[in-house]
Amino acid sequence: MVSRPARVAILEQLRADGVRHMFGNPGTVEQGFLDELRNFPDIEYILALQESSVVGLADGYARATRTPAVMQLHTGVGVGNAVGMLYQAKRGHAPLVAIAGEAGLRYDAMDAQMAVDLVAMAEPVTKWAARVVDPGSTLRVLRRAFKVAATPPYGPVLVVLPADVMDRDTTEPAVPTSYVGFAATPDAEVLDRAAALLAGAERPLVIAGDGVHFAGAQQELGRLATAWGAEVWGADWAEVNLSVEHPAYAGQLGHMFGESSRKVTAAADAVLIVGTYALPEVYPALDGVFAPGTPVVHIDLDTDAIAKNFPVDLGIAADPRRALDGLAHALAGRMSPRSRARAAEWTAERSARRRAERAAAARRDETALAADALPTTAFLQELARKLPDDAVVFDEALTASPDLTRHLPPTRPGHWHQTRGGSLGVGIPGAIAAKLAHPDRTVVGFTGDGGSMYTIQALWTAARYDIGALFVICNNSGYKLLELNIEEYWRSVGVAAHEQPRIFDLSTPAIDFVTLARSLGVPGVRVEKPEQAKAAVEQALGTPGPFLIDLVTGRGREE
């Protein structure tokens, strides 16, 4: 292999791995290999104005393409700015490869400006972090980073590239990364043991998460839930693991409070967990999650998730798609005629109930369309009528999400993504990246007024590269989710309800999102009344580039 500087070799490696985009914010210590991009026109550098947006873009791109996304961070300050979003990516199992520049090994003893242990800084929020100390191992480390990021459980990794190492020559060949196959099928004896534990249930429950999506096991999950007559509840659920219109879909367990989840989980007399862990709330229940004597079976490729917090009767490390398919067949052989009849009756009742719920919601919409009502329903109805079937929705609407998912139900895998990990600000960059990954699809990103301000500068990136996503800011003039959460907190600790903290209010001064968007190169309109919805949707979908809608979903405290 011809000798060349390692700064050139890393770009050859990215090319060998089919990388088309690098998301980043440049700095001086990375200037060497970034300057070499002029010789690699097939790798497009997508410039963002702050590292939170960089990670949000890479996260959205990885989720949309289901392949590792590459981002460049600027030494300690850049990694520091990115930490919050890296945490979000780790919790959401996004396969990200971050490369961070550094002044050089020769300066280690100097405690120089911007000097910091980047590996130590990144370790809590990444799956793996390493520093290249010899040019001859640069590509080996990069390939390991790609493999680790794309090995279940997926997650972000960091590779630190000291400038003086990158300036030295290497003869390492750039070859595609070797990945591992995970199509592991449990043997028949294990599946029969699982079926024996679950078959006789009268109140069966499935707790599912994004491991189902990563395995492409949505159909298998639906078939098993129908045959077993089980509700499916989401936990750590940010993708379409089961269509919300499926009779078995019951909702998502409490993201914030374990006591909310326990009302569901403790009522079951048999539990199947697949593609998640039990249970990912902020304030989880420490005991009593499952009723005494309830059999629990857990299927996952992530062995750390199995029995992580609570004992299980049977843990199965296997591909969820193959395991669910096999378990459904095993259950069919184990379930009694009475159990099969119960499951069939349950499915019919759930389908009828779902139809009745949709009819009731349609009747409520009539009231929500009054001239003096908020424009949320009118806007979502109009958008649902006009969006093509293959549209992609990135949902960070938070308290507006129930309305959003009712009008634009998540039914197709890969066409709906939701925020995860607790970080705000993923909606705008996530939608930009989804549109970059799928330029032929209509992409709509929903966020809140509070969440949008974490990464509002990402609109500039959309304008710079003419990425025609539609952005909707659900504007209720406050941190509404915090208001709801503190009310739950008051109830849980016996505090009498009182006036909400002023710090949750964003109405003074009001943020002019349309003017702010225009200053970043993105046109927009504000929708305050139902009669404005139709024109706004038509204008947004008729604009070839990016467009923003400031949708009033709450009046705030000053009105």
Coordinates of C-alpha atoms in Angstrom, one line a residue, residues 37-482:
L37 CA -11.9 16.9 1.9
R38 CA -11.3 18.9 -1.2
N39 CA -9.9 15.7 -2.7
F40 CA -12.9 13.6 -1.7
P41 CA -15.9 15.3 -3.4
D42 CA -18.0 12.1 -2.8
I43 CA -18.0 12.9 1.0
E44 CA -20.1 16.0 1.7
Y45 CA -19.4 18.0 4.8
I46 CA -22.7 19.2 6.3
L47 CA -21.9 22.2 8.4
A48 CA -23.8 22.9 11.6
L49 CA -23.3 25.9 13.8
Q50 CA -23.2 24.1 17.2
E51 CA -22.3 20.6 18.3
S52 CA -25.7 19.8 19.7
S53 CA -27.1 20.3 16.2
V54 CA -24.2 18.2 14.8
V55 CA -25.1 15.2 16.9
G56 CA -28.8 15.7 16.3
L57 CA -28.2 15.7 12.5
A58 CA -26.1 12.5 12.8
D59 CA -28.6 10.9 15.1
G60 CA -31.4 11.6 12.6
Y61 CA -29.4 10.4 9.7
A62 CA -28.5 7.1 11.4
R63 CA -32.1 6.5 12.4
A64 CA -33.3 7.2 8.8
T65 CA -30.7 5.1 7.1
R66 CA -30.1 2.5 9.8
T67 CA -26.4 2.7 9.1
P68 CA -23.6 4.4 11.1
A69 CA -23.4 8.1 10.7
V70 CA -20.2 10.1 10.9
M71 CA -19.7 13.4 12.7
Q72 CA -16.7 15.6 13.5
L73 CA -16.4 17.4 16.8
H74 CA -13.9 20.1 17.8
T75 CA -11.7 18.8 20.6
G76 CA -12.8 19.4 24.2
V77 CA -15.1 22.3 23.7
G78 CA -16.9 20.5 20.9
V79 CA -17.2 17.2 22.7
G80 CA -18.4 19.2 25.8
N81 CA -21.1 20.9 23.7
A82 CA -22.1 17.5 22.3
V83 CA -22.4 15.6 25.6
G84 CA -26.1 16.1 26.1
M85 CA -27.0 14.9 22.6
L86 CA -24.5 12.0 22.8
Y87 CA -26.3 10.9 25.9
Q88 CA -29.6 11.0 24.0
A89 CA -28.0 9.0 21.2
K90 CA -26.6 6.4 23.6
R91 CA -30.0 5.9 25.3
G92 CA -31.6 5.7 21.9
H93 CA -29.1 3.2 20.5
A94 CA -28.0 5.4 17.5
P95 CA -25.0 4.0 15.6
L96 CA -22.8 7.2 15.5
V97 CA -19.1 7.5 14.8
A98 CA -17.7 10.7 16.2
I99 CA -14.2 11.8 15.3
A100 CA -12.7 14.6 17.4
G101 CA -9.5 16.4 16.7
E102 CA -6.8 17.2 19.2
A103 CA -3.7 19.4 19.1
G104 CA -1.2 16.5 19.4
L105 CA 0.6 13.9 21.5
R106 CA 3.6 16.1 21.8
Y107 CA 1.6 18.6 23.9
D108 CA 0.3 16.1 26.5
A109 CA 2.7 17.4 29.2
M110 CA 1.9 21.1 28.7
D111 CA -1.7 21.4 30.0
A112 CA -2.2 23.7 27.0
Q113 CA -5.3 25.7 26.0
M114 CA -8.2 23.3 25.2
A115 CA -6.3 20.3 26.5
V116 CA -8.6 17.7 28.1
D117 CA -8.9 13.9 28.3
L118 CA -11.4 13.5 25.5
V119 CA -11.8 9.7 26.1
A120 CA -12.6 10.2 29.7
M121 CA -15.0 13.0 28.9
A122 CA -16.9 10.9 26.3
E123 CA -16.9 7.5 28.1
P124 CA -20.1 8.1 30.2
V125 CA -22.1 9.0 27.0
T126 CA -20.6 6.7 24.4
K127 CA -20.5 2.9 23.9
W128 CA -16.7 3.0 23.3
A129 CA -14.1 5.8 23.1
A130 CA -10.5 5.5 22.0
R131 CA -7.5 7.7 21.1
V132 CA -5.3 7.0 18.1
V133 CA -1.6 7.1 19.3
D134 CA 0.1 5.7 16.2
P135 CA -0.6 6.4 12.6
G136 CA -0.2 2.7 11.7
S137 CA -3.4 1.9 13.7
T138 CA -5.6 4.8 12.5
L139 CA -7.8 2.7 10.2
R140 CA -7.8 -0.3 12.5
V141 CA -9.3 1.9 15.2
L142 CA -11.8 3.5 12.8
R143 CA -13.0 0.1 11.6
R144 CA -13.4 -1.0 15.2
A145 CA -15.4 2.1 15.9
F146 CA -17.8 1.4 13.0
K147 CA -18.2 -2.2 14.1
V148 CA -18.8 -1.3 17.8
A149 CA -21.4 1.4 16.8
A150 CA -23.3 -1.1 14.6
T151 CA -23.2 -4.1 17.0
P152 CA -26.3 -4.5 19.2
P153 CA -27.0 -2.7 21.3
Y154 CA -26.1 0.1 18.8
G155 CA -24.6 3.3 20.2
P156 CA -22.3 6.2 19.6
V157 CA -18.5 5.9 19.7
L158 CA -15.7 8.4 19.7
V159 CA -12.3 8.3 18.1
V160 CA -9.8 11.0 19.1
L161 CA -7.4 12.0 16.3
P162 CA -4.3 14.0 17.5
A163 CA -3.1 16.3 14.8
D164 CA 0.6 15.3 14.9
V165 CA -0.4 11.6 14.6
M166 CA -2.6 12.5 11.6
D167 CA 0.3 14.3 9.9
R168 CA 2.5 11.2 9.9
D169 CA 2.4 8.5 7.2
T170 CA 0.7 5.1 7.3
T171 CA 0.6 2.2 4.9
E172 CA -2.6 0.7 6.3
P173 CA -5.0 -0.3 3.5
A174 CA -8.5 1.2 3.6
V175 CA -10.9 -1.7 3.4
P176 CA -14.6 -1.9 4.3
T177 CA -15.4 -2.6 7.9
S178 CA -16.4 -6.2 8.8
Y179 CA -19.7 -6.4 10.6
V180 CA -21.3 -9.3 12.5
G181 CA -24.5 -11.1 11.7
F182 CA -27.0 -11.4 14.4
A183 CA -29.7 -13.7 12.9
A184 CA -29.5 -16.0 15.9
T185 CA -32.5 -18.4 16.3
P186 CA -33.3 -20.0 19.7
D187 CA -33.6 -23.8 19.6
A188 CA -36.9 -25.5 19.8
E189 CA -36.4 -26.6 23.4
V190 CA -35.9 -23.0 24.7
L191 CA -38.9 -21.8 22.8
D192 CA -41.0 -24.6 24.2
R193 CA -39.9 -23.6 27.7
A194 CA -41.0 -20.0 27.0
A195 CA -44.3 -21.2 25.6
A196 CA -44.9 -23.4 28.6
L197 CA -44.4 -20.4 31.0
L198 CA -46.7 -18.1 29.0
A199 CA -49.4 -20.3 27.4
G200 CA -52.0 -20.4 30.2
A201 CA -52.2 -16.6 30.8
E202 CA -55.5 -14.9 31.2
R203 CA -54.0 -11.4 31.3
P204 CA -50.9 -11.6 29.1
L205 CA -48.7 -8.6 28.5
V206 CA -46.0 -7.8 26.0
I207 CA -43.5 -5.0 26.9
A208 CA -41.6 -4.1 23.7
G209 CA -39.0 -1.5 22.7
D210 CA -36.9 -0.4 19.7
G211 CA -35.0 -3.7 19.6
V212 CA -38.1 -4.9 17.7
H213 CA -37.6 -2.1 15.1
F214 CA -33.9 -2.8 14.7
A215 CA -34.6 -6.5 14.1
G216 CA -37.5 -5.8 11.6
A217 CA -39.8 -7.8 13.8
Q218 CA -42.9 -5.7 13.7
Q219 CA -45.0 -8.3 11.8
E220 CA -43.8 -11.1 14.1
L221 CA -44.7 -9.1 17.2
G222 CA -48.2 -8.4 15.8
R223 CA -48.9 -12.0 15.0
L224 CA -47.7 -13.2 18.4
A225 CA -49.8 -10.6 20.3
T226 CA -52.9 -11.5 18.3
A227 CA -52.4 -15.3 18.8
W228 CA -51.7 -14.8 22.5
G229 CA -54.4 -12.2 23.0
A230 CA -51.9 -9.8 24.7
E231 CA -51.7 -6.1 25.0
V232 CA -48.5 -4.6 23.7
W233 CA -47.1 -1.7 25.7
G234 CA -44.0 0.3 24.6
A235 CA -41.0 1.0 26.8
D236 CA -38.0 2.9 25.3
W237 CA -40.1 3.1 22.2
A238 CA -39.2 5.7 19.7
E239 CA -39.7 3.8 16.4
V240 CA -42.7 2.0 14.8
N241 CA -42.3 -1.3 16.6
L242 CA -46.0 -2.1 16.1
S243 CA -48.6 0.0 14.2
V244 CA -50.7 2.1 16.6
E245 CA -53.7 0.9 14.7
H246 CA -53.0 -2.8 15.5
P247 CA -55.6 -4.1 17.9
A248 CA -52.9 -5.2 20.4
Y249 CA -51.2 -1.8 20.6
A250 CA -52.1 -0.3 24.0
G251 CA -49.8 2.7 24.4
Q252 CA -46.5 3.5 26.0
L253 CA -45.6 2.9 29.6
G254 CA -44.8 5.8 31.9
H255 CA -41.7 7.6 30.7
M256 CA -41.4 9.6 33.8
F257 CA -43.0 7.7 36.8
G258 CA -42.7 4.0 37.5
E259 CA -45.9 4.1 39.5
S260 CA -47.8 4.8 36.3
S261 CA -46.2 1.8 34.6
R262 CA -46.8 -0.4 37.6
K263 CA -50.6 -0.1 37.1
V264 CA -50.2 -1.9 33.8
T265 CA -47.4 -4.3 34.5
A266 CA -48.6 -5.6 37.9
A267 CA -52.0 -6.5 36.5
A268 CA -50.6 -9.1 34.1
D269 CA -50.4 -12.8 34.9
A270 CA -47.7 -13.5 32.3
V271 CA -45.2 -11.1 30.7
L272 CA -43.0 -11.2 27.6
I273 CA -40.4 -8.5 27.3
V274 CA -38.7 -8.0 23.9
G275 CA -36.3 -5.4 22.6
T276 CA -36.1 -3.3 25.7
Y277 CA -35.3 -3.4 29.4
A278 CA -37.5 -3.2 32.5
L279 CA -38.1 -0.4 32.9
P280 CA -36.7 2.9 31.6
E281 CA -38.6 5.6 33.5
V282 CA -36.9 8.6 35.2
Y283 CA -38.4 7.7 38.6
P284 CA -38.7 3.9 38.2
A285 CA -40.6 1.6 40.7
L286 CA -38.0 -0.3 42.7
D287 CA -40.2 -3.3 43.4
G288 CA -43.6 -4.8 42.8
V289 CA -43.4 -4.2 39.1
F290 CA -44.8 -7.7 38.3
A291 CA -47.3 -9.5 40.5
P292 CA -45.9 -12.3 42.7
G293 CA -45.5 -15.6 40.8
T294 CA -45.9 -14.0 37.4
P295 CA -43.7 -15.7 34.8
V296 CA -41.5 -13.3 32.9
V297 CA -39.7 -14.2 29.6
H298 CA -37.2 -11.7 28.1
I299 CA -35.9 -11.8 24.5
D300 CA -33.2 -9.4 23.3
L301 CA -29.9 -9.3 21.5
D302 CA -28.7 -6.9 24.2
T303 CA -27.8 -9.4 26.9
D304 CA -27.2 -6.6 29.4
A305 CA -30.9 -5.7 29.1
I306 CA -32.1 -9.1 30.1
A307 CA -32.8 -9.3 33.9
K308 CA -31.0 -5.9 34.2
N309 CA -33.2 -4.6 37.0
F310 CA -35.7 -7.5 37.9
P311 CA -35.4 -11.3 37.8
V312 CA -36.8 -13.1 34.8
D313 CA -37.9 -16.8 34.6
L314 CA -36.2 -17.2 31.2
G315 CA -33.9 -14.9 29.3
I316 CA -33.2 -15.6 25.6
A317 CA -30.4 -13.9 23.8
A318 CA -31.6 -14.0 20.2
D319 CA -32.8 -12.1 17.2
P320 CA -36.2 -10.8 18.1
R321 CA -37.7 -11.4 14.7
R322 CA -36.7 -15.1 14.6
A323 CA -37.5 -15.6 18.3
L324 CA -40.9 -14.1 18.1
D325 CA -41.8 -16.1 15.1
G326 CA -40.6 -19.3 16.8
L327 CA -42.4 -18.5 20.0
A328 CA -45.7 -17.8 18.2
H329 CA -45.5 -21.3 16.8
A330 CA -44.6 -22.8 20.1
L331 CA -47.5 -21.0 21.8
A332 CA -49.9 -22.4 19.3
G333 CA -48.9 -25.9 20.3
R334 CA -49.1 -25.1 24.0
M335 CA -52.3 -23.0 24.3
S336 CA -55.5 -24.8 25.2
P337 CA -58.7 -24.4 23.1
R338 CA -60.0 -22.2 25.9
S339 CA -56.9 -19.9 25.7
R340 CA -57.2 -19.7 21.9
A341 CA -60.9 -18.7 22.2
R342 CA -60.1 -16.1 24.8
A343 CA -57.4 -14.6 22.5
A344 CA -59.8 -14.5 19.5
E345 CA -62.6 -12.8 21.6
W346 CA -60.1 -10.4 23.0
T347 CA -58.8 -9.4 19.6
A348 CA -62.4 -8.9 18.3
E349 CA -63.3 -6.7 21.3
R350 CA -60.1 -4.7 20.9
S351 CA -60.8 -4.0 17.3
A352 CA -64.4 -2.9 18.1
R353 CA -63.1 -0.7 20.9
R354 CA -60.6 0.9 18.6
R355 CA -63.3 1.8 16.1
A356 CA -65.4 3.3 18.8
E357 CA -62.5 5.4 20.1
R358 CA -61.8 6.7 16.6
A359 CA -65.4 7.7 16.2
A360 CA -65.4 9.5 19.6
A361 CA -62.3 11.3 18.7
A362 CA -63.8 12.5 15.4
R363 CA -66.8 13.9 17.3
R364 CA -64.4 15.7 19.7
D365 CA -62.6 17.2 16.7
E366 CA -65.8 19.0 15.7
T367 CA -65.6 21.1 18.9
A368 CA -61.9 21.7 18.3
L369 CA -62.7 23.2 14.9
A370 CA -64.7 26.1 16.4
A371 CA -63.5 29.6 15.2
D372 CA -62.2 30.5 18.7
A373 CA -60.4 27.2 19.3
L374 CA -56.7 26.6 19.1
P375 CA -55.6 25.7 15.5
T376 CA -54.0 22.4 16.5
T377 CA -56.8 20.0 15.2
A378 CA -57.5 22.0 12.1
F379 CA -53.8 22.1 11.2
L380 CA -53.2 18.4 11.8
Q381 CA -56.3 17.4 9.9
E382 CA -55.3 19.5 6.9
L383 CA -51.7 18.2 7.0
A384 CA -53.0 14.6 7.2
R385 CA -55.1 15.2 4.1
K386 CA -52.2 16.7 2.1
L387 CA -49.2 14.6 3.1
P388 CA -48.3 11.7 0.8
D389 CA -48.4 8.2 2.1
D390 CA -44.7 7.8 2.3
A391 CA -44.1 10.9 4.4
V392 CA -41.7 10.8 7.3
V393 CA -42.6 12.4 10.6
F394 CA -40.0 13.2 13.3
D395 CA -42.0 13.7 16.5
E396 CA -40.6 15.9 19.3
A397 CA -44.0 17.4 19.9
L398 CA -44.1 16.1 23.5
T399 CA -47.3 17.3 25.0
A400 CA -48.8 17.7 21.5
S401 CA -47.8 14.2 20.5
P402 CA -51.1 12.6 21.4
D403 CA -52.9 14.9 18.9
L404 CA -50.2 14.4 16.4
T405 CA -50.2 10.6 16.5
R406 CA -54.0 10.5 16.3
H407 CA -54.1 12.5 13.0
L408 CA -50.8 11.1 11.7
P409 CA -50.7 7.6 13.2
P410 CA -47.3 5.9 13.3
T411 CA -48.1 2.8 11.3
R412 CA -45.1 2.3 8.9
P413 CA -41.6 1.4 10.1
G414 CA -39.0 4.0 9.1
H415 CA -41.7 6.7 8.6
W416 CA -42.0 7.9 12.2
H417 CA -39.3 8.7 14.7
Q418 CA -39.8 10.1 18.2
T419 CA -37.5 11.8 20.6
R420 CA -35.8 9.6 23.2
G421 CA -33.2 9.8 26.0
G422 CA -34.7 12.9 27.6
S423 CA -32.7 15.5 25.5
L424 CA -34.6 18.4 24.0
G425 CA -33.8 19.8 20.6
V426 CA -33.8 16.7 18.3
G427 CA -36.8 17.5 16.2
I428 CA -35.3 20.1 13.9
P429 CA -31.9 18.5 13.1
G430 CA -33.6 15.0 13.1
A431 CA -36.0 16.1 10.4
I432 CA -33.2 17.8 8.4
A433 CA -31.2 14.5 8.4
A434 CA -34.2 12.4 7.5
K435 CA -34.8 14.6 4.5
L436 CA -31.2 14.4 3.6
A437 CA -31.4 10.6 3.8
H438 CA -34.7 10.5 1.8
P439 CA -34.7 13.5 -0.5
D440 CA -37.7 12.0 -2.5
R441 CA -40.0 11.9 0.6
T442 CA -41.8 14.7 2.4
V443 CA -40.4 15.1 5.8
V444 CA -42.1 17.0 8.7
G445 CA -40.3 17.6 12.0
F446 CA -42.4 18.6 15.0
T447 CA -40.8 20.2 18.1
G448 CA -41.9 22.5 20.9
D449 CA -41.2 26.2 21.5
G450 CA -38.9 25.2 24.4
G451 CA -37.2 22.3 22.6
S452 CA -36.7 24.2 19.4
M453 CA -34.5 26.7 21.1
Y454 CA -31.9 24.1 21.9
T455 CA -31.0 23.6 18.2
I456 CA -32.8 26.4 16.4
Q457 CA -29.5 27.2 14.6
A458 CA -30.0 24.0 12.6
L459 CA -32.4 25.9 10.4
W460 CA -29.4 27.6 9.0
T461 CA -28.0 24.3 7.9
A462 CA -31.3 23.4 6.2
A463 CA -31.2 26.7 4.3
R464 CA -27.5 26.4 3.4
Y465 CA -27.9 23.0 1.8
D466 CA -31.5 23.6 0.6
I467 CA -32.8 20.7 2.5
G468 CA -36.6 21.0 2.1
A469 CA -38.0 19.7 5.3
L470 CA -41.0 21.2 6.9
F471 CA -40.7 22.2 10.6
V472 CA -43.6 22.7 12.9
I473 CA -43.1 24.4 16.3
C474 CA -45.9 23.4 18.7
N475 CA -45.9 26.7 20.6
N476 CA -47.7 26.7 24.0
S477 CA -45.5 29.5 25.4
G478 CA -43.9 27.3 28.1
Y479 CA -42.4 24.1 29.2
K480 CA -45.8 22.4 29.4
L481 CA -44.3 18.9 30.0
L482 CA -42.7 20.2 33.2

